[in-house]
mmCIF file of N, CA and C in Angstrom:
data_model
loop_
_atom_site.group_PDB
_atom_site.id
_atom_site.type_symbol
_atom_site.label_atom_id
_atom_site.label_comp_id
_atom_site.label_asym_id
_atom_site.label_seq_id
_atom_site.Cartn_x
_atom_site.Cartn_y
_atom_site.Cartn_z
ATOM 1 N N MET W 1 30.518 -3.272 3.920
ATOM 2 C CA MET W 1 29.268 -3.700 3.056
ATOM 3 C C MET W 1 30.241 -4.400 1.789
ATOM 4 N N HIS W 2 29.592 -5.219 1.097
ATOM 5 C CA HIS W 2 30.234 -6.095 0.038
ATOM 6 C C HIS W 2 30.354 -5.238 -1.136
ATOM 7 N N SER W 3 31.228 -5.416 -1.802
ATOM 8 C CA SER W 3 31.126 -5.074 -3.411
ATOM 9 C C SER W 3 30.804 -6.292 -4.229
ATOM 10 N N MET W 4 29.895 -5.967 -4.983
ATOM 11 C CA MET W 4 29.278 -7.184 -5.600
ATOM 12 C C MET W 4 28.682 -6.454 -7.133
ATOM 13 N N LYS W 5 28.960 -7.541 -8.058
ATOM 14 C CA LYS W 5 28.070 -7.166 -9.414
ATOM 15 C C LYS W 5 27.052 -7.913 -9.401
ATOM 16 N N MET W 6 26.030 -7.762 -9.892
ATOM 17 C CA MET W 6 24.521 -8.339 -10.443
ATOM 18 C C MET W 6 24.258 -8.369 -11.773
ATOM 19 N N LYS W 7 24.223 -9.787 -12.118
ATOM 20 C CA LYS W 7 23.896 -10.054 -13.320
ATOM 21 C C LYS W 7 22.425 -10.503 -13.466
ATOM 22 N N ILE W 8 21.660 -10.473 -14.770
ATOM 23 C CA ILE W 8 20.264 -10.795 -14.649
ATOM 24 C C ILE W 8 20.175 -12.029 -14.998
ATOM 25 N N GLU W 9 19.206 -12.678 -14.504
ATOM 26 C CA GLU W 9 18.870 -14.252 -15.374
ATOM 27 C C GLU W 9 17.217 -14.090 -15.398
ATOM 28 N N TYR W 10 16.617 -14.256 -16.581
ATOM 29 C CA TYR W 10 15.160 -14.332 -16.867
ATOM 30 C C TYR W 10 14.813 -15.824 -16.635
ATOM 31 N N VAL W 11 13.834 -15.882 -15.785
ATOM 32 C CA VAL W 11 13.243 -17.116 -15.459
ATOM 33 C C VAL W 11 11.693 -17.423 -15.384
ATOM 34 N N HIS W 12 11.272 -18.166 -15.581
ATOM 35 C CA HIS W 12 9.788 -18.334 -15.465
ATOM 36 C C HIS W 12 9.278 -18.538 -14.101
ATOM 37 N N TYR W 13 9.642 -19.476 -13.419
ATOM 38 C CA TYR W 13 9.525 -19.420 -11.817
ATOM 39 C C TYR W 13 10.762 -19.130 -11.244
ATOM 40 N N MET W 14 10.761 -18.502 -10.106
ATOM 41 C CA MET W 14 11.789 -18.392 -9.015
ATOM 42 C C MET W 14 12.344 -19.549 -8.591
ATOM 43 N N PRO W 15 13.771 -19.593 -8.687
ATOM 44 C CA PRO W 15 14.475 -20.990 -8.171
ATOM 45 C C PRO W 15 14.395 -20.973 -6.904
ATOM 46 N N LYS W 16 14.155 -22.169 -6.218
ATOM 47 C CA LYS W 16 14.209 -22.315 -4.749
ATOM 48 C C LYS W 16 15.702 -21.871 -4.227
ATOM 49 N N VAL W 17 16.528 -22.087 -4.771
ATOM 50 C CA VAL W 17 18.016 -21.957 -4.394
ATOM 51 C C VAL W 17 18.480 -20.675 -5.214
ATOM 52 N N LEU W 18 18.682 -19.355 -4.692
ATOM 53 C CA LEU W 18 19.120 -18.360 -5.370
ATOM 54 C C LEU W 18 20.721 -18.190 -5.248
ATOM 55 N N GLN W 19 21.161 -17.609 -6.110
ATOM 56 C CA GLN W 19 22.844 -17.422 -6.305
ATOM 57 C C GLN W 19 23.170 -15.889 -5.966
ATOM 58 N N ASN W 20 24.330 -15.769 -5.318
ATOM 59 C CA ASN W 20 24.638 -14.431 -4.911
ATOM 60 C C ASN W 20 24.998 -13.712 -6.489
ATOM 61 N N GLY W 21 24.517 -12.613 -6.351
ATOM 62 C CA GLY W 21 24.978 -11.750 -7.717
ATOM 63 C C GLY W 21 24.212 -12.239 -8.866
ATOM 64 N N VAL W 22 23.047 -12.800 -8.442
ATOM 65 C CA VAL W 22 22.147 -12.909 -9.591
ATOM 66 C C VAL W 22 20.798 -12.060 -9.373
ATOM 67 N N LEU W 23 20.424 -11.381 -10.387
ATOM 68 C CA LEU W 23 19.142 -10.862 -10.192
ATOM 69 C C LEU W 23 17.843 -11.684 -11.126
ATOM 70 N N TYR W 24 17.124 -12.550 -10.389
ATOM 71 C CA TYR W 24 16.277 -13.412 -11.148
ATOM 72 C C TYR W 24 15.017 -12.439 -11.317
ATOM 73 N N VAL W 25 14.610 -12.303 -12.993
ATOM 74 C CA VAL W 25 13.735 -11.828 -13.265
ATOM 75 C C VAL W 25 12.341 -12.722 -13.884
ATOM 76 N N SER W 26 11.253 -12.954 -13.345
ATOM 77 C CA SER W 26 10.028 -13.357 -14.183
ATOM 78 C C SER W 26 9.372 -12.260 -14.735
ATOM 79 N N GLN W 27 9.236 -12.247 -16.051
ATOM 80 C CA GLN W 27 8.765 -11.416 -16.631
ATOM 81 C C GLN W 27 7.271 -11.778 -16.689
ATOM 82 N N GLU W 28 6.657 -13.043 -16.875
ATOM 83 C CA GLU W 28 5.404 -13.376 -16.817
ATOM 84 C C GLU W 28 4.750 -13.101 -15.579
ATOM 85 N N PHE W 29 5.498 -12.965 -14.374
ATOM 86 C CA PHE W 29 4.856 -12.576 -13.085
ATOM 87 C C PHE W 29 5.149 -11.450 -12.412
ATOM 88 N N ASN W 30 5.906 -10.617 -13.461
ATOM 89 C CA ASN W 30 6.221 -9.387 -12.831
ATOM 90 C C ASN W 30 6.939 -9.170 -11.485
ATOM 91 N N THR W 31 8.006 -10.037 -11.578
ATOM 92 C CA THR W 31 8.656 -9.787 -10.125
ATOM 93 C C THR W 31 10.197 -10.523 -10.368
ATOM 94 N N ALA W 32 10.982 -9.698 -9.511
ATOM 95 C CA ALA W 32 12.435 -9.954 -9.392
ATOM 96 C C ALA W 32 12.930 -10.580 -7.921
ATOM 97 N N ALA W 33 13.881 -11.182 -7.867
ATOM 98 C CA ALA W 33 14.159 -11.710 -6.760
ATOM 99 C C ALA W 33 15.814 -11.631 -6.449
ATOM 100 N N HIS W 34 16.440 -11.570 -5.426
ATOM 101 C CA HIS W 34 17.937 -11.838 -5.404
ATOM 102 C C HIS W 34 18.057 -12.036 -3.908
ATOM 103 N N LEU W 35 19.347 -12.551 -3.708
ATOM 104 C CA LEU W 35 19.860 -12.496 -2.313
ATOM 105 C C LEU W 35 20.343 -11.166 -1.873
ATOM 106 N N CYS W 36 20.118 -10.678 -0.861
ATOM 107 C CA CYS W 36 20.415 -9.317 -0.230
ATOM 108 C C CYS W 36 21.757 -9.136 -0.352
ATOM 109 N N ALA W 37 22.246 -8.112 -0.946
ATOM 110 C CA ALA W 37 23.732 -7.695 -1.282
ATOM 111 C C ALA W 37 24.777 -7.594 -0.090
ATOM 112 N N CYS W 38 24.039 -7.652 1.225
ATOM 113 C CA CYS W 38 24.900 -7.511 2.231
ATOM 114 C C CYS W 38 25.607 -8.848 2.404
ATOM 115 N N GLY W 39 25.039 -9.912 1.920
ATOM 116 C CA GLY W 39 25.537 -11.225 2.354
ATOM 117 C C GLY W 39 25.176 -11.862 3.279
ATOM 118 N N CYS W 40 23.918 -11.538 3.777
ATOM 119 C CA CYS W 40 23.180 -11.988 4.793
ATOM 120 C C CYS W 40 22.524 -13.334 4.517
ATOM 121 N N GLY W 41 22.174 -13.737 3.217
ATOM 122 C CA GLY W 41 21.559 -14.918 2.493
ATOM 123 C C GLY W 41 20.102 -14.875 2.693
ATOM 124 N N GLU W 42 19.580 -13.678 3.011
ATOM 125 C CA GLU W 42 18.127 -13.414 2.803
ATOM 126 C C GLU W 42 17.608 -13.078 1.540
ATOM 127 N N LYS W 43 16.382 -13.827 1.119
ATOM 128 C CA LYS W 43 15.733 -13.539 -0.050
ATOM 129 C C LYS W 43 15.177 -12.220 -0.146
ATOM 130 N N VAL W 44 15.351 -11.571 -1.136
ATOM 131 C CA VAL W 44 14.710 -9.919 -1.546
ATOM 132 C C VAL W 44 13.860 -10.070 -2.670
ATOM 133 N N ARG W 45 12.433 -9.971 -2.460
ATOM 134 C CA ARG W 45 11.573 -9.812 -3.668
ATOM 135 C C ARG W 45 11.285 -8.327 -3.860
ATOM 136 N N THR W 46 11.044 -8.239 -5.246
ATOM 137 C CA THR W 46 10.691 -6.865 -5.624
ATOM 138 C C THR W 46 9.711 -6.938 -6.833
ATOM 139 N N PRO W 47 8.516 -6.526 -6.416
ATOM 140 C CA PRO W 47 7.347 -6.596 -7.580
ATOM 141 C C PRO W 47 7.649 -5.516 -8.829
ATOM 142 N N LEU W 48 7.507 -5.996 -9.811
ATOM 143 C CA LEU W 48 7.968 -5.006 -10.802
ATOM 144 C C LEU W 48 6.620 -4.414 -11.564
ATOM 145 N N THR W 49 6.058 -3.502 -10.908
ATOM 146 C CA THR W 49 4.852 -2.832 -11.457
ATOM 147 C C THR W 49 5.039 -1.112 -11.202
ATOM 148 N N PRO W 50 4.377 -0.663 -11.947
ATOM 149 C CA PRO W 50 4.206 0.989 -12.027
ATOM 150 C C PRO W 50 4.328 1.624 -10.556
ATOM 151 N N THR W 51 3.901 1.089 -9.602
ATOM 152 C CA THR W 51 3.844 1.777 -8.143
ATOM 153 C C THR W 51 4.691 0.799 -7.375
ATOM 154 N N GLU W 52 5.771 -0.080 -7.813
ATOM 155 C CA GLU W 52 6.868 -0.487 -7.006
ATOM 156 C C GLU W 52 7.999 -0.316 -7.687
ATOM 157 N N TRP W 53 8.663 -1.441 -8.301
ATOM 158 C CA TRP W 53 9.887 -1.073 -8.715
ATOM 159 C C TRP W 53 10.184 -1.195 -10.283
ATOM 160 N N GLN W 54 10.969 -0.520 -10.833
ATOM 161 C CA GLN W 54 10.854 -0.499 -12.508
ATOM 162 C C GLN W 54 12.607 -1.070 -12.481
ATOM 163 N N LEU W 55 12.388 -1.863 -13.570
ATOM 164 C CA LEU W 55 13.752 -2.703 -14.125
ATOM 165 C C LEU W 55 14.261 -2.079 -15.326
ATOM 166 N N SER W 56 15.418 -1.982 -15.497
ATOM 167 C CA SER W 56 15.961 -1.876 -16.916
ATOM 168 C C SER W 56 17.296 -2.557 -16.905
ATOM 169 N N ASN W 57 17.613 -3.065 -18.128
ATOM 170 C CA ASN W 57 18.751 -3.929 -18.588
ATOM 171 C C ASN W 57 19.643 -3.222 -19.626
ATOM 172 N N THR W 58 20.817 -3.086 -19.411
ATOM 173 C CA THR W 58 21.773 -2.534 -20.470
ATOM 174 C C THR W 58 22.953 -3.714 -20.485
ATOM 175 N N GLU W 59 23.875 -3.515 -21.376
ATOM 176 C CA GLU W 59 25.106 -4.133 -21.550
ATOM 177 C C GLU W 59 25.956 -4.234 -20.219
ATOM 178 N N LYS W 60 25.684 -2.933 -19.296
ATOM 179 C CA LYS W 60 26.427 -2.808 -18.240
ATOM 180 C C LYS W 60 25.986 -3.808 -17.342
ATOM 181 N N GLY W 61 24.623 -3.980 -17.203
ATOM 182 C CA GLY W 61 24.089 -4.691 -16.169
ATOM 183 C C GLY W 61 22.605 -4.342 -15.825
ATOM 184 N N PRO W 62 21.813 -4.961 -14.849
ATOM 185 C CA PRO W 62 20.519 -4.509 -14.511
ATOM 186 C C PRO W 62 20.398 -3.223 -13.708
ATOM 187 N N SER W 63 19.193 -2.513 -13.658
ATOM 188 C CA SER W 63 18.993 -1.560 -12.718
ATOM 189 C C SER W 63 17.666 -1.700 -12.088
ATOM 190 N N LEU W 64 17.548 -1.486 -11.014
ATOM 191 C CA LEU W 64 16.233 -1.196 -10.339
ATOM 192 C C LEU W 64 15.968 0.214 -9.691
ATOM 193 N N LYS W 65 14.804 0.378 -9.802
ATOM 194 C CA LYS W 65 14.511 1.585 -9.095
ATOM 195 C C LYS W 65 13.232 1.605 -8.357
ATOM 196 N N PRO W 66 13.000 2.063 -7.245
ATOM 197 C CA PRO W 66 13.810 3.253 -6.539
ATOM 198 C C PRO W 66 14.950 1.964 -5.591
ATOM 199 N N SER W 67 15.504 2.403 -4.901
ATOM 200 C CA SER W 67 16.607 1.821 -3.986
ATOM 201 C C SER W 67 15.766 0.569 -3.262
ATOM 202 N N ILE W 68 16.457 -0.451 -2.843
ATOM 203 C CA ILE W 68 16.148 -1.452 -1.812
ATOM 204 C C ILE W 68 16.180 -1.110 -0.366
ATOM 205 N N GLY W 69 15.352 -0.885 0.413
ATOM 206 C CA GLY W 69 15.566 -0.860 1.693
ATOM 207 C C GLY W 69 15.055 -1.963 2.661
ATOM 208 N N ASN W 70 15.976 -2.674 2.951
ATOM 209 C CA ASN W 70 15.398 -4.163 3.464
ATOM 210 C C ASN W 70 15.225 -4.092 5.136
ATOM 211 N N TRP W 71 14.168 -3.090 5.393
ATOM 212 C CA TRP W 71 13.954 -2.721 6.810
ATOM 213 C C TRP W 71 13.363 -3.815 7.599
ATOM 214 N N GLN W 72 12.842 -4.781 6.854
ATOM 215 C CA GLN W 72 11.919 -5.809 7.562
ATOM 216 C C GLN W 72 13.191 -6.969 7.831
ATOM 217 N N LEU W 73 14.274 -6.807 7.508
ATOM 218 C CA LEU W 73 15.339 -8.097 7.622
ATOM 219 C C LEU W 73 16.181 -7.444 8.595
ATOM 220 N N ARG W 74 16.754 -8.570 9.491
ATOM 221 C CA ARG W 74 17.635 -8.057 10.541
ATOM 222 C C ARG W 74 18.892 -7.281 10.186
ATOM 223 N N CYS W 75 19.461 -7.373 8.734
ATOM 224 C CA CYS W 75 20.398 -6.799 8.391
ATOM 225 C C CYS W 75 20.172 -5.164 8.210
ATOM 226 N N LYS W 76 19.002 -4.695 7.822
ATOM 227 C CA LYS W 76 18.493 -3.440 7.705
ATOM 228 C C LYS W 76 19.217 -2.754 6.310
ATOM 229 N N SER W 77 19.611 -3.456 5.570
ATOM 230 C CA SER W 77 20.547 -3.120 4.325
ATOM 231 C C SER W 77 19.685 -2.219 3.429
ATOM 232 N N HIS W 78 20.335 -1.305 2.923
ATOM 233 C CA HIS W 78 19.685 -0.313 2.026
ATOM 234 C C HIS W 78 20.814 0.025 0.965
ATOM 235 N N TYR W 79 20.345 -0.234 -0.391
ATOM 236 C CA TYR W 79 21.123 -0.155 -1.599
ATOM 237 C C TYR W 79 20.604 0.168 -2.859
ATOM 238 N N TRP W 80 21.291 0.536 -4.099
ATOM 239 C CA TRP W 80 20.479 0.443 -5.455
ATOM 240 C C TRP W 80 21.257 -0.687 -6.064
ATOM 241 N N ILE W 81 20.576 -0.936 -7.063
ATOM 242 C CA ILE W 81 21.093 -1.779 -8.142
ATOM 243 C C ILE W 81 21.206 -1.052 -9.459
ATOM 244 N N ALA W 82 22.382 -0.809 -9.873
ATOM 245 C CA ALA W 82 22.756 0.159 -10.871
ATOM 246 C C ALA W 82 23.733 0.032 -11.954
ATOM 247 N N ASN W 83 23.133 -0.340 -13.082
ATOM 248 C CA ASN W 83 24.147 -0.963 -14.278
ATOM 249 C C ASN W 83 24.740 -2.115 -13.641
ATOM 250 N N GLY W 84 24.287 -3.027 -12.828
ATOM 251 C CA GLY W 84 24.890 -4.339 -12.469
ATOM 252 C C GLY W 84 25.665 -3.995 -11.206
ATOM 253 N N ASN W 85 25.900 -2.781 -10.475
ATOM 254 C CA ASN W 85 26.684 -2.267 -9.630
ATOM 255 C C ASN W 85 25.773 -2.169 -8.175
ATOM 256 N N ILE W 86 26.289 -2.554 -7.152
ATOM 257 C CA ILE W 86 25.531 -2.451 -5.819
ATOM 258 C C ILE W 86 26.031 -0.972 -5.458
ATOM 259 N N ILE W 87 25.108 -0.043 -4.921
ATOM 260 C CA ILE W 87 25.437 1.119 -4.486
ATOM 261 C C ILE W 87 24.972 1.353 -3.420
ATOM 262 N N TRP W 88 25.657 1.534 -2.199
ATOM 263 C CA TRP W 88 25.344 1.442 -0.932
ATOM 264 C C TRP W 88 24.664 2.675 -0.445
ATOM 265 N N ALA W 89 23.893 2.595 0.006
ATOM 266 C CA ALA W 89 23.159 3.721 0.868
ATOM 267 C C ALA W 89 23.101 3.874 2.322
ATOM 268 N N ARG W 90 22.966 4.999 2.915
ATOM 269 C CA ARG W 90 22.982 4.622 4.422
ATOM 270 C C ARG W 90 21.791 4.097 4.935
ATOM 271 N N GLU W 91 21.603 3.519 6.114
ATOM 272 C CA GLU W 91 20.864 3.017 6.943
ATOM 273 C C GLU W 91 19.789 4.037 7.167
ATOM 274 N N TRP W 92 18.210 4.038 7.218
ATOM 275 C CA TRP W 92 17.475 4.858 7.406
ATOM 276 C C TRP W 92 16.974 4.995 8.961
ATOM 277 N N THR W 93 16.555 6.030 9.332
ATOM 278 C CA THR W 93 15.984 5.984 10.713
ATOM 279 C C THR W 93 14.543 5.689 10.696
ATOM 280 N N ARG W 94 14.104 5.184 12.255
ATOM 281 C CA ARG W 94 12.748 4.682 12.107
ATOM 282 C C ARG W 94 11.685 5.759 11.641
ATOM 283 N N ALA W 95 11.978 6.748 11.935
ATOM 284 C CA ALA W 95 11.106 7.993 11.374
ATOM 285 C C ALA W 95 11.076 8.030 9.673
ATOM 286 N N GLU W 96 12.332 7.805 9.210
ATOM 287 C CA GLU W 96 12.322 7.952 7.704
ATOM 288 C C GLU W 96 11.870 6.963 6.994
ATOM 289 N N ILE W 97 11.943 5.530 7.520
ATOM 290 C CA ILE W 97 11.312 4.442 7.082
ATOM 291 C C ILE W 97 9.795 4.721 7.024
ATOM 292 N N GLU W 98 9.144 5.166 8.350
ATOM 293 C CA GLU W 98 7.726 5.494 8.251
ATOM 294 C C GLU W 98 7.207 6.312 7.362
ATOM 295 N N GLU W 99 8.152 7.446 7.067
ATOM 296 C CA GLU W 99 7.718 8.586 6.311
ATOM 297 C C GLU W 99 7.878 7.991 4.797
ATOM 298 N N GLY W 100 8.889 7.378 4.546
ATOM 299 C CA GLY W 100 8.983 6.466 3.069
ATOM 300 C C GLY W 100 7.788 5.386 2.810
ATOM 301 N N ARG W 101 7.319 4.789 3.915
ATOM 302 C CA ARG W 101 6.015 3.846 3.785
ATOM 303 C C ARG W 101 4.722 4.865 3.527
ATOM 304 N N LYS W 102 4.721 5.858 4.112
ATOM 305 C CA LYS W 102 3.566 6.837 3.862
ATOM 306 C C LYS W 102 3.588 7.440 2.359
ATOM 307 N N SER W 103 4.705 7.683 2.100
ATOM 308 C CA SER W 103 4.997 8.377 0.664
ATOM 309 C C SER W 103 4.719 7.327 -0.452
ATOM 310 N N GLU W 104 4.925 6.042 -0.067
ATOM 311 C CA GLU W 104 4.755 4.987 -1.025
ATOM 312 C C GLU W 104 3.294 4.667 -1.164
ATOM 313 N N GLN W 105 2.412 4.616 -0.055
ATOM 314 C CA GLN W 105 1.067 4.510 0.145
ATOM 315 C C GLN W 105 0.630 5.805 -0.897
ATOM 316 N N LEU W 106 0.862 6.970 -0.359
ATOM 317 C CA LEU W 106 0.203 8.087 -1.528
ATOM 318 C C LEU W 106 0.407 7.924 -2.788
ATOM 319 N N ARG W 107 1.884 7.368 -3.307
ATOM 320 C CA ARG W 107 1.887 7.304 -4.357
ATOM 321 C C ARG W 107 0.995 6.215 -5.162
ATOM 322 N N ARG W 108 1.042 5.259 -4.413
ATOM 323 C CA ARG W 108 0.183 4.111 -5.038
ATOM 324 C C ARG W 108 -1.400 4.453 -5.106
ATOM 325 N N ARG W 109 -1.996 5.115 -4.216
ATOM 326 C CA ARG W 109 -3.201 5.621 -4.150
ATOM 327 C C ARG W 109 -3.579 6.586 -5.366
ATOM 328 N N SER W 110 -2.402 7.455 -5.465
ATOM 329 C CA SER W 110 -2.535 8.552 -6.587
ATOM 330 C C SER W 110 -2.704 7.850 -7.821
ATOM 331 N N TYR W 111 -1.740 6.999 -8.146
ATOM 332 C CA TYR W 111 -1.772 5.949 -9.385
ATOM 333 C C TYR W 111 -3.020 5.419 -9.694
ATOM 334 N N PHE W 112 -3.562 4.634 -8.653
ATOM 335 C CA PHE W 112 -4.802 3.827 -8.747
ATOM 336 C C PHE W 112 -6.058 4.651 -8.919
ATOM 337 N N ASP W 113 -6.041 5.917 -8.055
ATOM 338 C CA ASP W 113 -7.262 6.873 -8.347
ATOM 339 C C ASP W 113 -7.045 7.513 -9.710
ATOM 340 N N ARG W 114 -5.754 7.813 -10.237
ATOM 341 C CA ARG W 114 -6.050 8.293 -11.592
ATOM 342 C C ARG W 114 -6.417 7.393 -12.555
ATOM 343 N N GLY W 115 -5.929 6.050 -12.145
ATOM 344 C CA GLY W 115 -6.573 4.953 -13.331
ATOM 345 C C GLY W 115 -7.901 4.826 -13.242
ATOM 346 N N ILE W 116 -8.479 5.178 -11.995
ATOM 347 C CA ILE W 116 -9.987 4.810 -11.995
ATOM 348 C C ILE W 116 -10.565 5.909 -12.608
ATOM 349 N N ASN W 117 -10.315 7.445 -12.457
ATOM 350 C CA ASN W 117 -10.832 8.591 -13.015
ATOM 351 C C ASN W 117 -10.411 8.703 -14.793
ATOM 352 N N ASP W 118 -9.738 7.609 -15.163
ATOM 353 C CA ASP W 118 -9.222 7.953 -16.573
ATOM 354 C C ASP W 118 -10.002 6.713 -17.234
ATOM 355 N N ALA W 119 -10.776 5.958 -16.537
ATOM 356 C CA ALA W 119 -11.558 4.838 -17.268
ATOM 357 C C ALA W 119 -12.668 5.325 -17.700
ATOM 358 N N PRO W 120 -12.881 4.961 -19.047
ATOM 359 C CA PRO W 120 -14.192 5.362 -19.649
ATOM 360 C C PRO W 120 -15.567 5.042 -18.971
ATOM 361 N N VAL W 121 -16.182 5.999 -19.460
ATOM 362 C CA VAL W 121 -17.482 6.185 -18.652
ATOM 363 C C VAL W 121 -18.597 5.388 -19.427
ATOM 364 N N THR W 122 -19.399 4.505 -18.951
ATOM 365 C CA THR W 122 -20.434 3.858 -19.777
ATOM 366 C C THR W 122 -21.535 4.429 -19.909
ATOM 367 N N VAL W 123 -22.406 4.306 -20.624
ATOM 368 C CA VAL W 123 -24.004 5.018 -21.118
ATOM 369 C C VAL W 123 -24.617 5.030 -19.511
ATOM 370 N N SER W 124 -24.696 3.987 -19.007
ATOM 371 C CA SER W 124 -25.346 3.755 -17.631
ATOM 372 C C SER W 124 -24.875 4.735 -16.810
ATOM 373 N N GLN W 125 -23.543 4.834 -16.583
ATOM 374 C CA GLN W 125 -22.937 5.513 -15.477
ATOM 375 C C GLN W 125 -23.470 7.417 -16.026
ATOM 376 N N LYS W 126 -23.375 7.644 -17.309
ATOM 377 C CA LYS W 126 -23.637 8.559 -17.946
ATOM 378 C C LYS W 126 -25.378 9.055 -17.578
ATOM 379 N N ILE W 127 -25.914 8.175 -17.354
ATOM 380 C CA ILE W 127 -27.172 8.601 -17.084
ATOM 381 C C ILE W 127 -27.457 8.827 -15.664
ATOM 382 N N CYS W 128 -26.741 7.690 -14.817
ATOM 383 C CA CYS W 128 -26.650 7.704 -13.112
ATOM 384 C C CYS W 128 -26.122 9.487 -13.077
ATOM 385 N N GLN W 129 -25.374 9.850 -13.419
ATOM 386 C CA GLN W 129 -24.686 11.154 -13.437
ATOM 387 C C GLN W 129 -25.675 12.116 -13.687
ATOM 388 N N TRP W 130 -26.253 12.017 -14.768
ATOM 389 C CA TRP W 130 -27.129 12.947 -15.329
ATOM 390 C C TRP W 130 -28.321 13.045 -14.161
ATOM 391 N N LEU W 131 -28.693 11.863 -13.893
ATOM 392 C CA LEU W 131 -29.977 12.038 -12.672
ATOM 393 C C LEU W 131 -29.868 12.553 -11.392
ATOM 394 N N LYS W 132 -28.125 12.317 -10.871
ATOM 395 C CA LYS W 132 -28.088 12.777 -9.869
ATOM 396 C C LYS W 132 -27.822 14.403 -10.073
ATOM 397 N N ARG W 133 -27.307 14.987 -11.008
ATOM 398 C CA ARG W 133 -27.283 16.257 -11.152
ATOM 399 C C ARG W 133 -28.902 16.941 -11.293
ATOM 400 N N TRP W 134 -29.625 16.269 -12.049
ATOM 401 C CA TRP W 134 -31.094 16.530 -12.127
ATOM 402 C C TRP W 134 -32.019 16.889 -10.966
ATOM 403 N N PHE W 135 -31.726 15.681 -10.382
ATOM 404 C CA PHE W 135 -32.576 15.704 -8.990
ATOM 405 C C PHE W 135 -31.841 15.756 -7.671
ATOM 406 N N GLY W 136 -30.706 16.175 -7.706
ATOM 407 C CA GLY W 136 -29.981 16.574 -6.690
ATOM 408 C C GLY W 136 -29.646 15.148 -5.939
#
């Protein structure tokens, strides 16, 4: 595995050609992209949303959480970007990948369900709820 430092570059649109060691971030489009840290040359895109990846940036460099598991790529690399450093993680088994995907789906569903339930109730919705309770 390669030892590499990552620096951040803020862009509006992602460049067609990415450079090694650069984490491109578009705040307008809530996304980040970089070349796979293993050196295979594949582009890795990470949506920056509450249910996907979170980005932080300090003097030491950018961090992305959670880890980046490139299970769909030939290299199957798995790493963290933490304070500008690539921290390698072990490759997951097929069962671990499937379990991780299920966990991600549950996390997304829980997040969006919570958002729906926290939404303000309109007057017409309150009337409908009252009618349903009253008339069964």
